[in-house]
Coordinates of N, CA and C in Angstrom, one line a residue:
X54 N 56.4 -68.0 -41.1 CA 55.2 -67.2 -40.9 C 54.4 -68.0 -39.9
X55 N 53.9 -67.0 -39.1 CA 53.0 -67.9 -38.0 C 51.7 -67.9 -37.9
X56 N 50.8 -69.2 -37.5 CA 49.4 -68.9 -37.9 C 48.8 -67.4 -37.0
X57 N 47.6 -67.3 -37.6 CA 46.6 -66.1 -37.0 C 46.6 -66.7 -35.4
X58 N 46.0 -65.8 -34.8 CA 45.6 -66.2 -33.4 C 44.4 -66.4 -33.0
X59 N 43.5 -67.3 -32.6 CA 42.3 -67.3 -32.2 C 41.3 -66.2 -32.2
X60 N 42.2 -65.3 -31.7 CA 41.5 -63.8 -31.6 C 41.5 -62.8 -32.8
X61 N 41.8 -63.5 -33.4 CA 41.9 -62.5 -35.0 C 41.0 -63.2 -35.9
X62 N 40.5 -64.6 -35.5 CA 39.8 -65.1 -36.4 C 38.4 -65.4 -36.0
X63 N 37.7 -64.8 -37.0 CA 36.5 -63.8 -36.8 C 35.1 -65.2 -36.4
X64 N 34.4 -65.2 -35.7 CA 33.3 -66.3 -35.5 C 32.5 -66.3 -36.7
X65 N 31.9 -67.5 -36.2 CA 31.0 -68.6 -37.0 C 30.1 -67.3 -38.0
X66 N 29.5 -66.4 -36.8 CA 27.8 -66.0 -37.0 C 28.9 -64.3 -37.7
X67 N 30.0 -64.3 -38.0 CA 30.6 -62.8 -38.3 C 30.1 -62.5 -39.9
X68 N 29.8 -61.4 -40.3 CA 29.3 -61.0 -41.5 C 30.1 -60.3 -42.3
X69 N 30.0 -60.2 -43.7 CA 30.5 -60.1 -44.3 C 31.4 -58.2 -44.9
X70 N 32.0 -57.5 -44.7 CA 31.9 -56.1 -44.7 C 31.3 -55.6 -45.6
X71 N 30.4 -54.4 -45.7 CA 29.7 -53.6 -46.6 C 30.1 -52.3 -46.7
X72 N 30.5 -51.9 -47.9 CA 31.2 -50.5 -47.9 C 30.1 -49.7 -47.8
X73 N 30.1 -48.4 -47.7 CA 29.5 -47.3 -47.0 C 29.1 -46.7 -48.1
X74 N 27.8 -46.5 -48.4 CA 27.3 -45.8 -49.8 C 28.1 -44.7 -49.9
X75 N 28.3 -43.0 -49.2 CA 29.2 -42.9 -48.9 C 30.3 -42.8 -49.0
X76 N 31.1 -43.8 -49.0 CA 33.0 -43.7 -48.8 C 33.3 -43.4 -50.2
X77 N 34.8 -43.3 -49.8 CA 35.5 -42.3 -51.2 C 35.7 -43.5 -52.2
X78 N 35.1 -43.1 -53.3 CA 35.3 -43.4 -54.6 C 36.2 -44.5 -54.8
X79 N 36.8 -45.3 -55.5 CA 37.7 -46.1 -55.7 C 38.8 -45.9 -56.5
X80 N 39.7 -45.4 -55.7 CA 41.0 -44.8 -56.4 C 41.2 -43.2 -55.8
X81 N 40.3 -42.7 -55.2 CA 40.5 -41.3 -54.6 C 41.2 -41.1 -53.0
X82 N 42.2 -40.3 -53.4 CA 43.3 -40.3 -52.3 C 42.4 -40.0 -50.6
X83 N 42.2 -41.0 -49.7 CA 42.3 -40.5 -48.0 C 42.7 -39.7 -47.6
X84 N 44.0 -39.2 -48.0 CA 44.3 -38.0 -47.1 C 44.4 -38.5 -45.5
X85 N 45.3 -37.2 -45.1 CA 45.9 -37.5 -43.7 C 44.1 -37.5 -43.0
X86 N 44.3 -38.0 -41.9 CA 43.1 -37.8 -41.0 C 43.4 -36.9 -40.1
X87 N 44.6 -36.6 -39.4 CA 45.1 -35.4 -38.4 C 46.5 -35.3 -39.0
X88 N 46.9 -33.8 -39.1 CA 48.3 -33.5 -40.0 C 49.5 -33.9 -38.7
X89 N 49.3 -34.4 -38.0 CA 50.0 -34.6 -37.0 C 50.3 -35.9 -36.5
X90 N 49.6 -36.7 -37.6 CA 49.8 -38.6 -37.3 C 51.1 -39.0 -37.6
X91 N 51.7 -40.1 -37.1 CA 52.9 -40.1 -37.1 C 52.6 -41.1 -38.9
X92 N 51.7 -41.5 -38.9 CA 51.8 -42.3 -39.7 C 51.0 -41.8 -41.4
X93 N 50.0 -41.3 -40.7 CA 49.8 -40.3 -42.3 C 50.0 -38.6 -42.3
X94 N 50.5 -38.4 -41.5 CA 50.4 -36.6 -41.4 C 51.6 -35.9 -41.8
X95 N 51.3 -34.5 -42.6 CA 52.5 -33.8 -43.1 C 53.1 -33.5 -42.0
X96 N 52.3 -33.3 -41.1 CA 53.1 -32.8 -40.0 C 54.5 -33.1 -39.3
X97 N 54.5 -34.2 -39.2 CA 55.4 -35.0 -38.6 C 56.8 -35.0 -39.4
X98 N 58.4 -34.5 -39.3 CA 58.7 -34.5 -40.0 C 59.6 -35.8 -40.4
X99 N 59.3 -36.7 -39.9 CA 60.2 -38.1 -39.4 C 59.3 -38.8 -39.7
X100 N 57.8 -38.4 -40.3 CA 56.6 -39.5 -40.2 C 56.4 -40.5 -41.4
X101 N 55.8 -40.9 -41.3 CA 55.6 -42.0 -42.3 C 55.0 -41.7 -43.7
X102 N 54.2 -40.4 -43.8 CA 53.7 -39.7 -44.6 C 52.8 -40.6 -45.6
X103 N 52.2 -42.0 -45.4 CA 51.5 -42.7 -45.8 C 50.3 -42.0 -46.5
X104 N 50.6 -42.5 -47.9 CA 49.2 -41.9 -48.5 C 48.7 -43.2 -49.2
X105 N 46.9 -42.8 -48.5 CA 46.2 -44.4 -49.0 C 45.1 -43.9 -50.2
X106 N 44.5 -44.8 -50.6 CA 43.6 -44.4 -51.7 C 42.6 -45.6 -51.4
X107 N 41.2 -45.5 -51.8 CA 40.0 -46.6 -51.5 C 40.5 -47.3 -53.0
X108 N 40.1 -48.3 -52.4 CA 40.0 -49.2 -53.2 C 38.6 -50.0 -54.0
X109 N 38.5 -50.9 -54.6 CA 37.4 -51.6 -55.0 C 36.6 -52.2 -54.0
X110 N 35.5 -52.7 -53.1 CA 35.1 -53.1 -52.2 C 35.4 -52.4 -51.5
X111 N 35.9 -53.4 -49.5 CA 36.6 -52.7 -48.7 C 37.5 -53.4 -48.7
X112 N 38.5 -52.1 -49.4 CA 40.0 -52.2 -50.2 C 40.5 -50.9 -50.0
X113 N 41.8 -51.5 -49.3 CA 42.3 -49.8 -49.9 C 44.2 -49.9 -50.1
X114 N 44.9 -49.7 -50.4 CA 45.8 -49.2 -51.4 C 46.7 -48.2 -50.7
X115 N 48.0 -48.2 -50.2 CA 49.2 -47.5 -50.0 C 50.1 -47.2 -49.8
X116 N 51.0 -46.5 -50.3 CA 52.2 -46.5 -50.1 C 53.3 -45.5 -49.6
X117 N 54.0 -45.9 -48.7 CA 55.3 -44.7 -48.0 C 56.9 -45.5 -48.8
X118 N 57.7 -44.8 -48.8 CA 58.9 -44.9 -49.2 C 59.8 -44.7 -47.8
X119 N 60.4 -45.8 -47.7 CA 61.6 -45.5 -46.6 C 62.5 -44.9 -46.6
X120 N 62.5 -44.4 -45.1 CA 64.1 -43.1 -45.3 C 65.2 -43.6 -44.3
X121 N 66.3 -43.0 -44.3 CA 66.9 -42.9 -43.5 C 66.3 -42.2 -41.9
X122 N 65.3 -42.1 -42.0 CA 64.7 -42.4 -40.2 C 64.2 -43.0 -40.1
X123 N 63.6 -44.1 -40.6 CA 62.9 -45.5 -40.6 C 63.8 -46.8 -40.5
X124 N 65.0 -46.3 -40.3 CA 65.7 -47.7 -40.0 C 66.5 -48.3 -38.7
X125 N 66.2 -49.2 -38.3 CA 66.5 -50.3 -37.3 C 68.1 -50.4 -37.7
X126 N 67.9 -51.6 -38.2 CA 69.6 -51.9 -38.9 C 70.0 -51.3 -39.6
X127 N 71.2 -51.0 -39.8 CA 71.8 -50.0 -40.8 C 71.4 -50.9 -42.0
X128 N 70.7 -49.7 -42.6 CA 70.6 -49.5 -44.7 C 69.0 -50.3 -44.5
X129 N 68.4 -50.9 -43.3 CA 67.3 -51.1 -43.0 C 66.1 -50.8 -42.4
X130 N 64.6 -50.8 -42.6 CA 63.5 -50.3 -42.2 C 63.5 -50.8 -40.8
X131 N 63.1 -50.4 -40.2 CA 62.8 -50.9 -38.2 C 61.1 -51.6 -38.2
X132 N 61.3 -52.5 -37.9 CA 60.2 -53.7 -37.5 C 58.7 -52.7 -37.1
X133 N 59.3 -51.9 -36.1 CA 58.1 -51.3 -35.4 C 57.7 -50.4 -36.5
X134 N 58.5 -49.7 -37.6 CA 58.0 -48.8 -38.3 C 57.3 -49.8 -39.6
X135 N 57.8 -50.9 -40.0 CA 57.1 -51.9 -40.7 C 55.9 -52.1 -40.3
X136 N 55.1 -52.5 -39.1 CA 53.8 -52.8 -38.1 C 53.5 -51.4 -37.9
X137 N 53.5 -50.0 -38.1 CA 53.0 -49.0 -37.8 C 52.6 -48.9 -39.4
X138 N 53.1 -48.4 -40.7 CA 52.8 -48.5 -41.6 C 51.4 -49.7 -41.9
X139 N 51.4 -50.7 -41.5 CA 50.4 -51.9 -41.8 C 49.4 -51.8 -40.8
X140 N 49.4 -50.8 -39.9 CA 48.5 -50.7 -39.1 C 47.8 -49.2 -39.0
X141 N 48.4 -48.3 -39.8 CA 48.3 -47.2 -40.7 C 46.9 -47.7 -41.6
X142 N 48.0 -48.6 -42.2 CA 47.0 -48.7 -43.8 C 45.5 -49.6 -43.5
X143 N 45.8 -50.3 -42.6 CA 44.2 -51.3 -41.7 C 43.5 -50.0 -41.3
X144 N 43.8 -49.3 -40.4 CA 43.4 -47.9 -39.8 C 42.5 -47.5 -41.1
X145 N 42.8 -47.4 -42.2 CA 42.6 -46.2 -43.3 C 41.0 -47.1 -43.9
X146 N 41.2 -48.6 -43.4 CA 39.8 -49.2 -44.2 C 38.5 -48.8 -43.3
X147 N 38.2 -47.8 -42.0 CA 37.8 -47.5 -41.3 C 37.1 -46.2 -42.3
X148 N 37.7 -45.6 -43.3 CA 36.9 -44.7 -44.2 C 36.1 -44.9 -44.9
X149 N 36.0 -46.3 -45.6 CA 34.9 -47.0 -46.2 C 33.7 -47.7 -45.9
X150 N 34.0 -48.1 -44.2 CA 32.6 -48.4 -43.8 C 32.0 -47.0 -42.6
X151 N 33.1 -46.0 -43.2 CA 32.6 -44.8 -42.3 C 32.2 -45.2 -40.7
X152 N 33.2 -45.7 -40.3 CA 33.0 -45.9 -38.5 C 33.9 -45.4 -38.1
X153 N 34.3 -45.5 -36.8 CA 35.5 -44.7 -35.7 C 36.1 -46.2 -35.0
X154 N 37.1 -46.4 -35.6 CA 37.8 -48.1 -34.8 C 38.7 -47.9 -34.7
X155 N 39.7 -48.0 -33.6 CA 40.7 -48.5 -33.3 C 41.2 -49.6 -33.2
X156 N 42.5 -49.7 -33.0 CA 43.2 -51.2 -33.3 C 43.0 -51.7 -31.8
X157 N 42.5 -53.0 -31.9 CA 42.2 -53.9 -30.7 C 43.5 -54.8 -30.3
X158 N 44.0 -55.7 -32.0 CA 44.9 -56.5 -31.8 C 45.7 -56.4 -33.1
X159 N 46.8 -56.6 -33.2 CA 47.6 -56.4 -34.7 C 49.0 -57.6 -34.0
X160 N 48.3 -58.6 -35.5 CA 49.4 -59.6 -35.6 C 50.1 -59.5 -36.9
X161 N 51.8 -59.0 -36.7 CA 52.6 -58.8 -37.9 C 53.2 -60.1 -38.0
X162 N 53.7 -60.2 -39.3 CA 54.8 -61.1 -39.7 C 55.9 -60.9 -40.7
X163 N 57.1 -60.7 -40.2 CA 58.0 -60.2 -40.9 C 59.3 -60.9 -42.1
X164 N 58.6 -60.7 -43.4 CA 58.7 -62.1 -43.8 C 60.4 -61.5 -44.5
X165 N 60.9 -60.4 -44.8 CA 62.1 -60.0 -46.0 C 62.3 -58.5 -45.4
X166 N 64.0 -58.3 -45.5 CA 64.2 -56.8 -44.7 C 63.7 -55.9 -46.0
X167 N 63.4 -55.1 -45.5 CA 62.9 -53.7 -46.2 C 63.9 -52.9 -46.4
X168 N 64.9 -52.4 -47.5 CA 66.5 -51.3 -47.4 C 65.4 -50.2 -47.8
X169 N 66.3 -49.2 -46.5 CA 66.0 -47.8 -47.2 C 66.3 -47.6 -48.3
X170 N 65.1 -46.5 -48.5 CA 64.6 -45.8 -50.4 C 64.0 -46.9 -50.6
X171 N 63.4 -47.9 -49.9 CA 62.7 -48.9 -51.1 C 60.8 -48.3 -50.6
X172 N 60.0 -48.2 -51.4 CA 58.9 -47.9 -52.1 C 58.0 -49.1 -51.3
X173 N 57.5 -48.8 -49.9 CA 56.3 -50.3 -49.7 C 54.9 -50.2 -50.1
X174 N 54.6 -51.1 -50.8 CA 53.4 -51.0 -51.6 C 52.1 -51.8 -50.2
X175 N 51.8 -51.2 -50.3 CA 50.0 -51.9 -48.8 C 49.1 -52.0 -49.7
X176 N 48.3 -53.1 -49.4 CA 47.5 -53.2 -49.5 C 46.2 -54.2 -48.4
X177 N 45.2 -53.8 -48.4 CA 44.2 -54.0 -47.1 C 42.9 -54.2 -47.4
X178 N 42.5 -55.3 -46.5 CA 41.1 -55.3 -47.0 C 40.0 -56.0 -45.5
X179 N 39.1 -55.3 -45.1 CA 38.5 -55.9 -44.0 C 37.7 -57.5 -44.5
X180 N 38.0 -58.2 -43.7 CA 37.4 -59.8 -44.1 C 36.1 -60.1 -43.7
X181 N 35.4 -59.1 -42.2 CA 34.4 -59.3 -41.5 C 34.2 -58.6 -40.8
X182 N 33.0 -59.0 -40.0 CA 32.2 -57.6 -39.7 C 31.5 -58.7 -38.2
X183 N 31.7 -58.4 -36.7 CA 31.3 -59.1 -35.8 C 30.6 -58.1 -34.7
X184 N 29.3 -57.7 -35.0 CA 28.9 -56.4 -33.8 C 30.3 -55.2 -34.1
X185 N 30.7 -54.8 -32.8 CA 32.2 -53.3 -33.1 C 33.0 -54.0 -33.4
X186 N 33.3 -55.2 -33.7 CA 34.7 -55.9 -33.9 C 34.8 -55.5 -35.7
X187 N 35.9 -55.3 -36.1 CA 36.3 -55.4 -37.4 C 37.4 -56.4 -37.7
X188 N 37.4 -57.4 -38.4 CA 38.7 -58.2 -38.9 C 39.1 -57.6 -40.2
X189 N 40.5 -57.6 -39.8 CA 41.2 -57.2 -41.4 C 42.7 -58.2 -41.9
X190 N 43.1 -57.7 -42.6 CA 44.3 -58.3 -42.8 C 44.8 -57.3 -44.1
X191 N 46.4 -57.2 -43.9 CA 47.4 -56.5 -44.7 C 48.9 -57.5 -45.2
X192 N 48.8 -56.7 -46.4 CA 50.7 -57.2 -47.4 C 51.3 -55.8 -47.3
X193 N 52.6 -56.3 -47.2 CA 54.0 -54.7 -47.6 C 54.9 -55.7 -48.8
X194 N 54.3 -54.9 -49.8 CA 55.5 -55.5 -51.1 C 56.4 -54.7 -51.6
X195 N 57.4 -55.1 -51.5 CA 59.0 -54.2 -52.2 C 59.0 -54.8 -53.8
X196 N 59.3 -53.9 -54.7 CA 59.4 -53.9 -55.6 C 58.3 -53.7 -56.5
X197 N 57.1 -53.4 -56.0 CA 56.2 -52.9 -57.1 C 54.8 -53.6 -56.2
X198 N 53.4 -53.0 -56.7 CA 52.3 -54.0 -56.2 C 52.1 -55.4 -56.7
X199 N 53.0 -55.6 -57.4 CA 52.6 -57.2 -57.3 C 54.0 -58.1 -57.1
X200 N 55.2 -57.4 -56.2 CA 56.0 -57.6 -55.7 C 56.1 -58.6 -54.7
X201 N 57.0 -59.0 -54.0 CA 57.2 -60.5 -53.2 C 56.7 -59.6 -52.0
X202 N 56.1 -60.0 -50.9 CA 55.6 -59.7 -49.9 C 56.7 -59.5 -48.4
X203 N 56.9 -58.6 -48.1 CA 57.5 -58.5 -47.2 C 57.1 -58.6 -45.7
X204 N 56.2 -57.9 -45.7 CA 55.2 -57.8 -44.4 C 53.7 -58.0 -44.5
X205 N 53.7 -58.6 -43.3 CA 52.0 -59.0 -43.4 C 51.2 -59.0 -42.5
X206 N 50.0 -58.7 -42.2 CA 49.4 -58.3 -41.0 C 48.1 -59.0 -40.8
X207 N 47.6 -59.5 -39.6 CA 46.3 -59.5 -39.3 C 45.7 -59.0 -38.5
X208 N 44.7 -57.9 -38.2 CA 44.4 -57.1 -37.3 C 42.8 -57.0 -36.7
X209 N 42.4 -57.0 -35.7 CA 41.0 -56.5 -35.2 C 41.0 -55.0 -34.6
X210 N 40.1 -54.7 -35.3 CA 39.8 -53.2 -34.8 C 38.6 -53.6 -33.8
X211 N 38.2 -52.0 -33.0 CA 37.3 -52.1 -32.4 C 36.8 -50.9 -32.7
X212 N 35.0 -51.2 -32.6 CA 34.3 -49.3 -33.2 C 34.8 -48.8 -31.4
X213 N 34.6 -47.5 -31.8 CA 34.5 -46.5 -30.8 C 33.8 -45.3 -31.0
X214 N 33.2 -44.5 -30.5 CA 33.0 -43.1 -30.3 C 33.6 -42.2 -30.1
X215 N 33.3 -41.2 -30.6 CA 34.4 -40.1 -30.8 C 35.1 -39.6 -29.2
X216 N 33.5 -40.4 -28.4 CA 34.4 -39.3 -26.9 C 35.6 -40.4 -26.2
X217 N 36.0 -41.4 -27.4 CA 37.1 -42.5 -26.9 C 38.3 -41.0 -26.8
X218 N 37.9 -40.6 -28.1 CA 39.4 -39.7 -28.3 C 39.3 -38.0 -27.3
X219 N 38.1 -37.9 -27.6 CA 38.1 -36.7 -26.1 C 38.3 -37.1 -25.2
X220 N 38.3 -38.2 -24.1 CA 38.6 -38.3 -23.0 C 39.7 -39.2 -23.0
X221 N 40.4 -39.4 -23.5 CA 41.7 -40.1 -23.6 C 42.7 -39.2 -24.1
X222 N 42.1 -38.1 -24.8 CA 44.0 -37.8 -25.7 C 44.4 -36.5 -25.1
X223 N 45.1 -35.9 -25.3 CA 45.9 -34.5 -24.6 C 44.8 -33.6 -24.6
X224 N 44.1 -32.8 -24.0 CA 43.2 -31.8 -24.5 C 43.7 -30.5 -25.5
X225 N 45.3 -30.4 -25.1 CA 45.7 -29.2 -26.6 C 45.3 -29.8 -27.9
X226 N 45.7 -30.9 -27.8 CA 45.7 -31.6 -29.4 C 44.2 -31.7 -29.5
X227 N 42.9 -32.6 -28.9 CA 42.2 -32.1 -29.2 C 41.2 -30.9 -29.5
X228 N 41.6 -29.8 -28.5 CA 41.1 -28.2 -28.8 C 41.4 -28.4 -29.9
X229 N 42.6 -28.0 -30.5 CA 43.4 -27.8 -31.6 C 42.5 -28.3 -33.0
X230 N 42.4 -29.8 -32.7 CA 41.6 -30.3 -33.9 C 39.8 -30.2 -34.1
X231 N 39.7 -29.7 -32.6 CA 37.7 -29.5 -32.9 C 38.2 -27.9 -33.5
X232 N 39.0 -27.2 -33.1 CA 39.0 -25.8 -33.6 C 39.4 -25.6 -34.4
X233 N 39.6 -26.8 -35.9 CA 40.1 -26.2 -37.1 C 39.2 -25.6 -38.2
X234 N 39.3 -24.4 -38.8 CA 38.0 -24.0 -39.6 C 37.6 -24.9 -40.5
X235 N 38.9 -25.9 -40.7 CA 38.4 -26.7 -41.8 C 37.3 -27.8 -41.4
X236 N 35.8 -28.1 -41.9 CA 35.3 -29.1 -41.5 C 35.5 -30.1 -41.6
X237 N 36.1 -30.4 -42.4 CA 36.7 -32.0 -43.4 C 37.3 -32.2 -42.5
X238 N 38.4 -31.4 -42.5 CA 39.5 -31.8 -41.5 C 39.2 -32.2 -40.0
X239 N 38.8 -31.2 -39.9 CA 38.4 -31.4 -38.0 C 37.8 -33.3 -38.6
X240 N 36.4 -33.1 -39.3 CA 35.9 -34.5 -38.7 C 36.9 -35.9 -39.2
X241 N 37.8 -35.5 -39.8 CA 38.5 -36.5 -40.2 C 39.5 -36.5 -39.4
X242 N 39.6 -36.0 -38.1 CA 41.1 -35.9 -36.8 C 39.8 -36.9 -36.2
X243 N 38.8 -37.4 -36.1 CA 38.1 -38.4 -35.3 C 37.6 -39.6 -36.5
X244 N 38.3 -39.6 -37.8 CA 37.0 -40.7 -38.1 C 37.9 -41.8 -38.5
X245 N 39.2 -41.9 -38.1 CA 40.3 -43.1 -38.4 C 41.1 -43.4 -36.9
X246 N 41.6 -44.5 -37.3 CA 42.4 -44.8 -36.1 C 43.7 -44.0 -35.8
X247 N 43.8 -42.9 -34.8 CA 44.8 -42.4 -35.0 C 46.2 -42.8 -34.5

């Protein structure tokens, strides 16, 4: 395992996170943010289909099962789908301090292969709070939540505004998602990292 990088480790004067009076409950499922994420959406049929739940503090809880299109080496998960999952589940702590962040920097470490059908258990929790910067850090455990750690993550997000995703993303996709009758939904295709 390799240390953090400079840039992931949060300054002197950084504050501590405060969950969002607000955010969902502790134990109540997230839900996709766009049904079309590769990483939490039904949409996708090859997707990762990650479903997270809030946790106690800023904490949050998840887990995808590996398939046979998640693997690199034969009867194995693929590295980039290991670091997309872990960067999914960092993504998802953006619902409890109710901000709009994307991922700035994401340092994985890949500690044990993952065999398809095995069950990755996430768990995530933001460590600090620096002006828009967010520090976080993530586990992927095989064999149960308090299983040997396979993957591990340290990540900085950055806030952004919603017109990050209007003026950057396809304009079908987002017509598509300002135009859905659902409210929830539409504002939840802008309030995670997608």
């Amino acid at each position: 395992m390799t240390a953090t990088s400079a840039a992931l480790t949060p300054p002197a004067d950084a504050i501590p996170p405060v969950r969002h009076p607000d955010a969902p409950a502790p134990g109540e499922l997230l839900g996709s943010h766009y049904g079309h994420c590769f990483g939490c959406g039904g949409g996708q049929p090859h997707g990762l289909h990650l479903e997270a739940r809030a946790g106690e503090g800023v904490t949050v809880t998840a887990e995808f099962t590996v398939t046979a299109d998640h693997q690199g080496a034969p009867g194995l998960a693929h590295g980039g789908v290991l670091a997309t999952a872990l960067d999914e589940t960092l993504g998802s702590l953006n619902w409890l301090l109710r901000v709009i962040a994307v991922t700035g920097r994401l340092e994985t470490d890949f500690l044990r292969p993952v065999p398809v059908g095995t069950v990755l258990h996430l768990e995530a929790a933001v460590t600090a709070v620096h002006g828009r910067k967010l520090y976080s850090t993530a586990v992927g455990r095989i064999g149960g939540p308090e299983g040997p750690v396979a993957v591990r993550a340290d990540a900085l997000f950055i806030e952004v505004k919603v017109d990050h995703f209007i003026d950057n993303g396809r304009p079908e996709e987002i017509r598509a998602a300002m135009s859905d009758p659902d409210q929830v939904r539409r504002a939840r295709a802008f309030e995670v990292n997608p």
